[in-house]
PDB file of C-alpha atoms in Angstrom:
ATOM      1  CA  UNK A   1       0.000   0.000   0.000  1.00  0.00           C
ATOM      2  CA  UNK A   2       1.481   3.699  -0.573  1.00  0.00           C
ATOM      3  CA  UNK A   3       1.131   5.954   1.680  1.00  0.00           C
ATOM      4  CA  UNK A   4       1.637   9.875   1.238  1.00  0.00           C
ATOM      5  CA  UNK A   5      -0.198  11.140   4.690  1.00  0.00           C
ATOM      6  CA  UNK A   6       1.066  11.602   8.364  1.00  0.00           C
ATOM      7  CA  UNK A   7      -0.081   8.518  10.283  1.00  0.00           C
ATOM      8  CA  UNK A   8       0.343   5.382  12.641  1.00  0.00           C
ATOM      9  CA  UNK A   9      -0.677   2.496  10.148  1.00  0.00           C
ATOM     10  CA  UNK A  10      -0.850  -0.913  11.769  1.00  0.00           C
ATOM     11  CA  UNK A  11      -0.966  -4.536   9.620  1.00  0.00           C
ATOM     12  CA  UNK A  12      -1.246  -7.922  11.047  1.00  0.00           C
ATOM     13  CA  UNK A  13       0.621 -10.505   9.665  1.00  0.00           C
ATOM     14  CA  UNK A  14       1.131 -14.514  10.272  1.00  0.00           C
ATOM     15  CA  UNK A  15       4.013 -16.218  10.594  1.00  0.00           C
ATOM     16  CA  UNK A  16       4.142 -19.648   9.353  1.00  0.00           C
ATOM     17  CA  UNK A  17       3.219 -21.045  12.870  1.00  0.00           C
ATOM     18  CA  UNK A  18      -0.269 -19.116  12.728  1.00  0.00           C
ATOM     19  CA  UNK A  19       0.978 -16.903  15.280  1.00  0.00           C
ATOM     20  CA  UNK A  20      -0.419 -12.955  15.167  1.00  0.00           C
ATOM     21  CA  UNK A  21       2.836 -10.404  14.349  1.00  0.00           C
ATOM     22  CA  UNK A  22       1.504  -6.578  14.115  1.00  0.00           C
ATOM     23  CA  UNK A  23       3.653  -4.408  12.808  1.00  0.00           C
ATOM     24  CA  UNK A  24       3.124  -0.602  13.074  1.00  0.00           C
ATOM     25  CA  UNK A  25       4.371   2.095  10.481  1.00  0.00           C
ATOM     26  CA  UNK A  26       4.614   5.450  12.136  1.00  0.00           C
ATOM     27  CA  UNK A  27       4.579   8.312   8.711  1.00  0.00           C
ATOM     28  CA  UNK A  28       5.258  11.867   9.127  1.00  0.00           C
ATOM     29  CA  UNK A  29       5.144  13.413   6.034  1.00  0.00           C
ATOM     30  CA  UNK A  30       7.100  17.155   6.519  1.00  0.00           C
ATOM     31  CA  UNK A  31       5.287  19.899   5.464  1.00  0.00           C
ATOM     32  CA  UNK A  32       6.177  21.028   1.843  1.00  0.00           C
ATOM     33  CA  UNK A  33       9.113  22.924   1.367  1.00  0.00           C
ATOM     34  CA  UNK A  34       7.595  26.662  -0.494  1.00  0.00           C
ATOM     35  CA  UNK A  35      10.368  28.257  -2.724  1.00  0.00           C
ATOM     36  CA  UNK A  36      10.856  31.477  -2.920  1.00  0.00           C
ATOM     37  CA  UNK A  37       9.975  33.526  -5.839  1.00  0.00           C
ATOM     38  CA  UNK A  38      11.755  36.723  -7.021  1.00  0.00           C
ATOM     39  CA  UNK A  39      11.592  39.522  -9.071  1.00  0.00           C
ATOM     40  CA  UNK A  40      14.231  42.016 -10.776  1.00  0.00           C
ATOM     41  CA  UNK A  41      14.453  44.407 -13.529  1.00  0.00           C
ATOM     42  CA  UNK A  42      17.871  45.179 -15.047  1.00  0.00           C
ATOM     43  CA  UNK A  43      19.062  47.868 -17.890  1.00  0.00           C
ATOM     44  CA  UNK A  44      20.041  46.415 -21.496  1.00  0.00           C
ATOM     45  CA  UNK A  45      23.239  45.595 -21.555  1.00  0.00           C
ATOM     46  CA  UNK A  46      23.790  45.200 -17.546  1.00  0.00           C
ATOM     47  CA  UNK A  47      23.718  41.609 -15.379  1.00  0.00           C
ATOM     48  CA  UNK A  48      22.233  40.561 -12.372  1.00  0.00           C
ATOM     49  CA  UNK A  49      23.925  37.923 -10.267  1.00  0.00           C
ATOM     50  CA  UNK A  50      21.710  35.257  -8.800  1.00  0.00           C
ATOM     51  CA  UNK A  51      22.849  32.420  -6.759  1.00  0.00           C
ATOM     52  CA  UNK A  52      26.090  32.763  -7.738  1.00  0.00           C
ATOM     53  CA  UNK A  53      25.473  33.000 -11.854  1.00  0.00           C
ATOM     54  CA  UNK A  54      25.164  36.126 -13.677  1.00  0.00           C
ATOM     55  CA  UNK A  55      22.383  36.757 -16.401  1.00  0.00           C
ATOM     56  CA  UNK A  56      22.007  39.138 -18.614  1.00  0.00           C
ATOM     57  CA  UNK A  57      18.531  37.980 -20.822  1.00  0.00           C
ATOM     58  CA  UNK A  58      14.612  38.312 -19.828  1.00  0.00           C
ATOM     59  CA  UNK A  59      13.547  34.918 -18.805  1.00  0.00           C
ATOM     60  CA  UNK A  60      12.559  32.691 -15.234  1.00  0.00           C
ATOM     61  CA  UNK A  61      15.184  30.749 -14.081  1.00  0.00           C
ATOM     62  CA  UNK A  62      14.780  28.291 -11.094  1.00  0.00           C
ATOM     63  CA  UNK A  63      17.377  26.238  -9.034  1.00  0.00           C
ATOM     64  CA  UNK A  64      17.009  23.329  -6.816  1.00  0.00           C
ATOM     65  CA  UNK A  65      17.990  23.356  -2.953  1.00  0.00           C
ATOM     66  CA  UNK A  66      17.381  20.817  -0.128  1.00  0.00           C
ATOM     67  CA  UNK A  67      15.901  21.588   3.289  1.00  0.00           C
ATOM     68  CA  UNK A  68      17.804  20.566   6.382  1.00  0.00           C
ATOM     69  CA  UNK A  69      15.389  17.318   6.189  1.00  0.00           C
ATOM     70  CA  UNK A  70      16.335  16.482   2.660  1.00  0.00           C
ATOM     71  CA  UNK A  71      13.642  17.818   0.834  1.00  0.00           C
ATOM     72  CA  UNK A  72      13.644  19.741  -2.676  1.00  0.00           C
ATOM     73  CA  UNK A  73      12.518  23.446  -2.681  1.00  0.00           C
ATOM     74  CA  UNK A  74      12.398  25.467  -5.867  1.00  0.00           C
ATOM     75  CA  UNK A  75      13.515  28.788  -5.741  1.00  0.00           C
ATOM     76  CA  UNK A  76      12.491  31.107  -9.033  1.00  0.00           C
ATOM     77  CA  UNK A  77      13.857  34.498 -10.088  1.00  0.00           C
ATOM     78  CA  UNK A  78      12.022  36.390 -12.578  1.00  0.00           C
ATOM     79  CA  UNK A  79      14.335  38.409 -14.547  1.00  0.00           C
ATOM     80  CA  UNK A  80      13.149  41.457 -17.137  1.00  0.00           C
ATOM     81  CA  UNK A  81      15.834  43.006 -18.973  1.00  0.00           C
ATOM     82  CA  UNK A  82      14.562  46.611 -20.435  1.00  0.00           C
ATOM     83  CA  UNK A  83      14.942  47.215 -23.750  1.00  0.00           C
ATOM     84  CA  UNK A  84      18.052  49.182 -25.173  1.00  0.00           C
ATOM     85  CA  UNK A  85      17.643  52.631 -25.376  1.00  0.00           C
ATOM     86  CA  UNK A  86      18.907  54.199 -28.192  1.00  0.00           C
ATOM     87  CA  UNK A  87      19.970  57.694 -27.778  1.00  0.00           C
ATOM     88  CA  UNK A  88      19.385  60.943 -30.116  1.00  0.00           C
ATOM     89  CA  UNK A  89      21.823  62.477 -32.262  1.00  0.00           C
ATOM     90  CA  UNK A  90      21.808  66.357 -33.091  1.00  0.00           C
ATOM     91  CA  UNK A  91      23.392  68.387 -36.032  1.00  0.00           C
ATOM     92  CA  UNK A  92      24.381  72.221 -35.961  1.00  0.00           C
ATOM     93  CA  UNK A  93      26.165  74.160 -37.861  1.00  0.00           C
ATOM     94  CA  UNK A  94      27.921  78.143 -36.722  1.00  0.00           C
ATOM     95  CA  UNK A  95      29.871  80.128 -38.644  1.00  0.00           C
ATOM     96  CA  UNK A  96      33.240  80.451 -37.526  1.00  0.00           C
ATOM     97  CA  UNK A  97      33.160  83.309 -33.686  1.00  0.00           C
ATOM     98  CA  UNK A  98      29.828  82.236 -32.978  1.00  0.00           C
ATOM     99  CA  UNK A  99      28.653  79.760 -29.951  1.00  0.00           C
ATOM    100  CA  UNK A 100      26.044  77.233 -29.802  1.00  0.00           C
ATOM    101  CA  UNK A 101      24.204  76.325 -26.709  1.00  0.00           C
ATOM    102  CA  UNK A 102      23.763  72.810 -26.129  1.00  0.00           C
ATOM    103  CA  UNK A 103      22.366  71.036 -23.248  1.00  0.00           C
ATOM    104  CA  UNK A 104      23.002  74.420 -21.348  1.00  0.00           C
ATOM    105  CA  UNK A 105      26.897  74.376 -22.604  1.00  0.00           C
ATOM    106  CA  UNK A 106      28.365  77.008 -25.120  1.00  0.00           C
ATOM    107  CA  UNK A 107      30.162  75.016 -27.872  1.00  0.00           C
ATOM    108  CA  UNK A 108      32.409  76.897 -30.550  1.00  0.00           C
ATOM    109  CA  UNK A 109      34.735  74.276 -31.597  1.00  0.00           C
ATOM    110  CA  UNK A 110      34.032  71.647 -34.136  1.00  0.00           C
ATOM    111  CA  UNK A 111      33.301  68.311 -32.878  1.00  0.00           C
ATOM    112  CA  UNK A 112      31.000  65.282 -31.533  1.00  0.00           C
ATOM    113  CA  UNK A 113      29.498  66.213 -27.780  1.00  0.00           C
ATOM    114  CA  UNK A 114      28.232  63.584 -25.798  1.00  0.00           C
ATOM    115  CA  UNK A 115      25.703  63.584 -22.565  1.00  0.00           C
ATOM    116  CA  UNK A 116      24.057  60.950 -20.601  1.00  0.00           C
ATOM    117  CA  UNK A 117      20.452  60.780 -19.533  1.00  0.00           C
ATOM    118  CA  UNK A 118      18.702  58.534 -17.844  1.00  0.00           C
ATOM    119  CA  UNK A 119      14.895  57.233 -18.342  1.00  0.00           C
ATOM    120  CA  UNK A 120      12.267  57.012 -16.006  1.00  0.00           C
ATOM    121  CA  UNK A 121      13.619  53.173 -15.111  1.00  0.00           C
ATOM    122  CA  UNK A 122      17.006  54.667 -14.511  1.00  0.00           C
ATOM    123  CA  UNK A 123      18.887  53.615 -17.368  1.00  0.00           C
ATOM    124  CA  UNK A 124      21.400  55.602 -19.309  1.00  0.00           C
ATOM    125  CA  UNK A 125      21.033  57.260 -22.837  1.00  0.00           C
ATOM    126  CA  UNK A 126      23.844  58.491 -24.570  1.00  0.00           C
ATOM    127  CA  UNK A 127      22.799  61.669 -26.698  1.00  0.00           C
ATOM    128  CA  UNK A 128      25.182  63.417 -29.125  1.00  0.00           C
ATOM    129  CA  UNK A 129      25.502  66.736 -30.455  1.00  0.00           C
ATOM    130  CA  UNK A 130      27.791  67.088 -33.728  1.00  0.00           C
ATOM    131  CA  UNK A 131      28.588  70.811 -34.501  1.00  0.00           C
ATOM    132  CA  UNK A 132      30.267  72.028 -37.463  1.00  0.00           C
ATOM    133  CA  UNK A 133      31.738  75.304 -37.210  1.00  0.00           C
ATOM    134  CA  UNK A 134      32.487  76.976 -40.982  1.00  0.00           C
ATOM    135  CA  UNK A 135      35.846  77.966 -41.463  1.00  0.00           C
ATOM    136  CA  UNK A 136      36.512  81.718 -41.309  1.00  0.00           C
ATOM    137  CA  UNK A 137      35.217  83.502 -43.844  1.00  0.00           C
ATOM    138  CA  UNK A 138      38.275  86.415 -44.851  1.00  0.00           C
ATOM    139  CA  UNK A 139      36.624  88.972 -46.382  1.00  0.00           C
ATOM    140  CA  UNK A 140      38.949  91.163 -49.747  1.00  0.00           C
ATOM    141  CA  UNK A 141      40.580  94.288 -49.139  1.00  0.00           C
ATOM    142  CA  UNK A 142      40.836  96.666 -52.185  1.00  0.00           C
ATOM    143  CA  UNK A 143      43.043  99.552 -53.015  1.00  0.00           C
ATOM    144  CA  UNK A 144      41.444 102.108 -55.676  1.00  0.00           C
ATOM    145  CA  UNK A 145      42.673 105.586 -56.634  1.00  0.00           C
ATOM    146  CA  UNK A 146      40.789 107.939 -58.616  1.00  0.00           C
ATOM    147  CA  UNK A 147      41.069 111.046 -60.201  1.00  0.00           C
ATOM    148  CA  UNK A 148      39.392 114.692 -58.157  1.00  0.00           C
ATOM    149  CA  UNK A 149      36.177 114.812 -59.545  1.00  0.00           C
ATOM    150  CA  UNK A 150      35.739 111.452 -60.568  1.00  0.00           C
ATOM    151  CA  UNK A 151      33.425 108.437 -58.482  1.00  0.00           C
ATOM    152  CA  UNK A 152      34.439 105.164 -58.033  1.00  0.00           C
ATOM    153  CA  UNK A 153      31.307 102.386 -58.169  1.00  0.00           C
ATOM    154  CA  UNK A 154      31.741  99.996 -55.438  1.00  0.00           C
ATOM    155  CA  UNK A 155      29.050  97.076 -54.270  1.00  0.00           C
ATOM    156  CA  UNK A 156      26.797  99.463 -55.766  1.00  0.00           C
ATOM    157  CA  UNK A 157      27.383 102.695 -54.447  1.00  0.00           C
ATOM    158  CA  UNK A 158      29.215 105.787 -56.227  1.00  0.00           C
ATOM    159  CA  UNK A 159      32.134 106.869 -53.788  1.00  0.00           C
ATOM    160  CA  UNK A 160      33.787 110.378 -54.398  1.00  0.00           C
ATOM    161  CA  UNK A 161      35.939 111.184 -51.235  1.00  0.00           C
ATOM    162  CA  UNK A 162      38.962 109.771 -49.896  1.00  0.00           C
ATOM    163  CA  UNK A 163      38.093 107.000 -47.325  1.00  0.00           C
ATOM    164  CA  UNK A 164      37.830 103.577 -45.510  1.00  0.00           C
ATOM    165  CA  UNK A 165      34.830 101.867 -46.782  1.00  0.00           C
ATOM    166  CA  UNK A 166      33.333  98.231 -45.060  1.00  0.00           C
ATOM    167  CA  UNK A 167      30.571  96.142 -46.448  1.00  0.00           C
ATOM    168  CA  UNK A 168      29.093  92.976 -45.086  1.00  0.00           C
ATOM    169  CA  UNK A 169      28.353  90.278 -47.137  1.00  0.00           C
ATOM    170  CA  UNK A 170      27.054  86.857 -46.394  1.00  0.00           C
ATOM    171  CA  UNK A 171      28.918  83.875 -47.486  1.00  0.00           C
ATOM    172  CA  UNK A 172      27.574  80.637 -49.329  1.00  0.00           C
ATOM    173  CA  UNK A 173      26.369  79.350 -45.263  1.00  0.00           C
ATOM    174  CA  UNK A 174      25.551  82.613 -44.203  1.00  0.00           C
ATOM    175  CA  UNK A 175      28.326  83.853 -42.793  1.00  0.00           C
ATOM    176  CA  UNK A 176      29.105  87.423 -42.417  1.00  0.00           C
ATOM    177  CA  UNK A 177      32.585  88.667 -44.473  1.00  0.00           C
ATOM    178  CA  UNK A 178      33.636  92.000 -44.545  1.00  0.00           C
ATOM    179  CA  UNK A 179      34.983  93.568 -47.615  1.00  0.00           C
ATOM    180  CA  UNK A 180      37.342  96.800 -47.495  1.00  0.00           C
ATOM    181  CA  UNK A 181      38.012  99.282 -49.623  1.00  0.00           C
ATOM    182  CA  UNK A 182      40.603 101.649 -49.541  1.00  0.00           C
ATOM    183  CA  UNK A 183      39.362 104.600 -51.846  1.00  0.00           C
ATOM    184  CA  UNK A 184      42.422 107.728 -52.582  1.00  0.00           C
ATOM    185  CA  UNK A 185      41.368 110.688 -54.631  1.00  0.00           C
ATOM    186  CA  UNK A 186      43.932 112.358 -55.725  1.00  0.00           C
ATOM    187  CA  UNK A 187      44.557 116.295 -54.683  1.00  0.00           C
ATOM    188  CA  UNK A 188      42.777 118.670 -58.029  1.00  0.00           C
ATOM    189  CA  UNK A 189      44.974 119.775 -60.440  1.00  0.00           C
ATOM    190  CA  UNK A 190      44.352 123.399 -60.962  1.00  0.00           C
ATOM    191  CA  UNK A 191      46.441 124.524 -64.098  1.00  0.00           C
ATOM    192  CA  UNK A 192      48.208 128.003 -64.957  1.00  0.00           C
TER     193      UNK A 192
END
């Protein structure tokens, strides 16, 4: 007969003389052994060590121990690894003495700027600025000498008197350059 219940089972049995033998069976069945069951959340890309083995993938893992009596208990871990979070990437472009603010940082050098964030479940994202600053745009200097009386036409205007004369323009990326010109008119010639 099987028996899987706590108990004091007796059977009666003959030996071969006809003479009554009881023999008594005193079960305990221990109580069962209840795992334990946990849970934990990881970032892509990190581990989390259980029971002496690290894992790095969503899944439920169990292992196997024994009680002090001998007895199996099942222990379970629940593991959920977020998914990767993949972080932005910005563009700018300046023209060469300007700044750009980024992420509360002035920038005015040409290059690839990098800041970490975290999300709401504490894992990082990388973000990247790349900034392009335009070379320096050298604006022309001219020389021009002209006759008393005489104009000179220059980006449009008519120029008559000796002088210094600056004009913005705005390169290709819109970048200022200043031209120059350097405008002599000669003394008048009065003849005998």
């Amino acid at each position: 007969v099987d028996y899987s219940t706590s108990g004091v089972y007796k059977d009666t049995l003959q030996s071969t003389q006809g003479c009554d033998s009881v023999i008594i069976l005193n079960l305990t069945v221990l109580p069962e052994v209840v795992g334990t069951e946990e849970s934990a959340i990881i970032c892509y890309g990190e581990s989390y060590k259980w029971r002496g083995v690290d894992y790095s993938t969503s899944g439920v893992y169990k292992d196997t121990l024994q009680s002090t009596q001998g007895c199996d208990s099942i222990v379970t871990l629940n593991l959920t690894v977020l998914p990767e979070v993949v972080g932005t990437e910005e563009s700018a472009t300046i023209c060469y003495g300007e700044t750009y603010t980024w992420r509360g940082v002035d920038y005015s050098v040409s290059g690839v700027y990098k800041d970490t964030l975290q999300t709401d479940k504490g894992c990082d994202s990388i973000v990247a600025f790349n900034l392009t600053v335009l070379p320096e745009v050298v604006g022309t200097e001219e020389n021009a000498t002209i006759c008393y009386g005489e104009s000179y036409k220059w980006q449009g205007v008519d120029y008559f008197a000796s002088g210094v004369y600056k004009d913005t323009l705005q390169s290709a990326h819109g970048c200022d350059s200043i031209v120059t010109l350097n405008l002599t008119v000669l003394p008048e010639v009065v003849g005998t």
